[in-house]
C-alpha positions as CSV (number, residue, x, y, z in Angstrom):
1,X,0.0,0.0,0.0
2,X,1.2,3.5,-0.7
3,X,0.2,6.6,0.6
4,X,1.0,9.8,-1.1
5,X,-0.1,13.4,0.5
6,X,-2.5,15.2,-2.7
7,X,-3.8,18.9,-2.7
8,X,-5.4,19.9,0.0
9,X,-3.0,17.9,2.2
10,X,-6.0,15.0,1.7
11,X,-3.8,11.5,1.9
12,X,-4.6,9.6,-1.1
13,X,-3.7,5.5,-0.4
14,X,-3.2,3.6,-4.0
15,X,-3.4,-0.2,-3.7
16,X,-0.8,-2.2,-5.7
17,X,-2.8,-3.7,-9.0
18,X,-2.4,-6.7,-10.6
19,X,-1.7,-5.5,-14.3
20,X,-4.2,-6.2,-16.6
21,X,-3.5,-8.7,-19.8
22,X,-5.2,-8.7,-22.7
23,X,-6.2,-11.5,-24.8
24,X,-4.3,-11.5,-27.9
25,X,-6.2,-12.0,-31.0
26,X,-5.5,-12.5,-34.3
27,X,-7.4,-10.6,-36.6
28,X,-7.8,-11.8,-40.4
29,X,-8.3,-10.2,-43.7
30,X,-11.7,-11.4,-43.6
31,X,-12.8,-9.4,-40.0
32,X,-11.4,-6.2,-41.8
33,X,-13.1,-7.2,-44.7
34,X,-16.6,-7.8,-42.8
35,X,-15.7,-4.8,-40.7
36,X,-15.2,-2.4,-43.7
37,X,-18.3,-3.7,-45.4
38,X,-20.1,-3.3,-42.5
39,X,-19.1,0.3,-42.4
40,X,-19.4,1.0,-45.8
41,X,-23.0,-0.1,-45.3
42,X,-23.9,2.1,-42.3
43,X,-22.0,5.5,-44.3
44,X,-24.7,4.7,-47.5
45,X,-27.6,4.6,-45.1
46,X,-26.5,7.7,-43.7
47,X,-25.8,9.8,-47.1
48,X,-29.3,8.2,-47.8
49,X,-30.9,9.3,-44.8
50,X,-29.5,12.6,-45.8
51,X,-30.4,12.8,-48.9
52,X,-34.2,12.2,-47.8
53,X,-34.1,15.3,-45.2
54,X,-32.2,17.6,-47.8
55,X,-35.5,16.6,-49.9
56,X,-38.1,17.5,-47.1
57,X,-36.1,20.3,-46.2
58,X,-36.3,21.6,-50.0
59,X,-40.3,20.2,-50.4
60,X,-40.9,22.3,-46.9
61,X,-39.1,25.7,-48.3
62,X,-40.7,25.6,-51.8
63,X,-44.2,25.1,-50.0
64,X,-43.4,27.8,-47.4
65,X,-42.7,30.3,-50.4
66,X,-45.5,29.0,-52.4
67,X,-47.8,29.8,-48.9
68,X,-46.1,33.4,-48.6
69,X,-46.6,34.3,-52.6
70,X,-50.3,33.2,-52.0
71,X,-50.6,35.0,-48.9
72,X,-49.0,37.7,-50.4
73,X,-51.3,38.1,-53.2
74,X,-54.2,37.7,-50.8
75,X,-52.8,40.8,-49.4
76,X,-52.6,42.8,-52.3
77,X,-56.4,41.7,-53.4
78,X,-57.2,43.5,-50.0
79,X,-55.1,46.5,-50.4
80,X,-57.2,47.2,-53.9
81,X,-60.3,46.1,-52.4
82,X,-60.1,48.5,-49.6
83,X,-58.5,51.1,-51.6
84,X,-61.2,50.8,-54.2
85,X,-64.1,50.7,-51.2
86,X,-62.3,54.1,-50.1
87,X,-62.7,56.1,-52.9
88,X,-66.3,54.7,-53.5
89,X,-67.2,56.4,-49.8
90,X,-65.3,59.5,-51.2
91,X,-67.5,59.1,-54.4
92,X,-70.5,58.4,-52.2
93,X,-69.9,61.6,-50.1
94,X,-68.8,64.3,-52.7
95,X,-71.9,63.4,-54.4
96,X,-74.5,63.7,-50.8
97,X,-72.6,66.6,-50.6
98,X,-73.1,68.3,-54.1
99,X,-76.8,67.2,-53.5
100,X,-77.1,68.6,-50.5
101,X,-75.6,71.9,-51.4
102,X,-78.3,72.3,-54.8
103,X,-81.2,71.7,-52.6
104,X,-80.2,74.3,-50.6
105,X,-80.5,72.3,-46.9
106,X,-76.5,71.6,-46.4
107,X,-74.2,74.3,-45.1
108,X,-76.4,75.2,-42.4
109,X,-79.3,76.6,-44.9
110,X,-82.3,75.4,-42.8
């Protein structure tokens, strides 16, 4: 047993190991070959599985613009339509007014 002082003057004791050995194996062409198949498969599933997302990721974008161009020109239909409902109540008006004024009962004629 050793015993060795660490910071904060705690005592730290370290028990003698038995060292570990490890097995020795041999390792053939063909494990490398299995292994590198093995990985070659798992790297196409993943470009694959990328692929697929890249696509939803493009399908999404193209549907979000297609949603803001139609909302867009939902917007601009409004804009004219109240626009255009404006100057009808400015039509409207002008003309009460213009009949008001030739029957003699607007600007305070009573």
């Amino acid at each position: 047993m050793i015993v060795s002082v660490g910071f904060n003057n705690r005592p730290k004791i370290f028990e003698k190991k038995e060292k570990f050995v490890m097995e020795t194996k041999k390792i053939t062409p063909e494990d490398i070959a299995d292994a590198a198949a093995r990985l070659n498969n798992a790297l196409t599933g993943l470009e694959e599985a990328i692929e697929i997302k890249n696509r939803e990721i493009k399908d999404r974008e193209q549907t979000n613009l297609q949603a803001a161009v139609e909302k867009d020109k939902q917007n601009q239909t409004l804009k004219a339509a109240s626009e255009k409902a404006l100057r009808n109540m400015e039509s409207i008006i002008n003309k009460l007014n213009s009949v008001l004024e030739t029957d003699g009962s607007g600007n305070n004629n009573n």
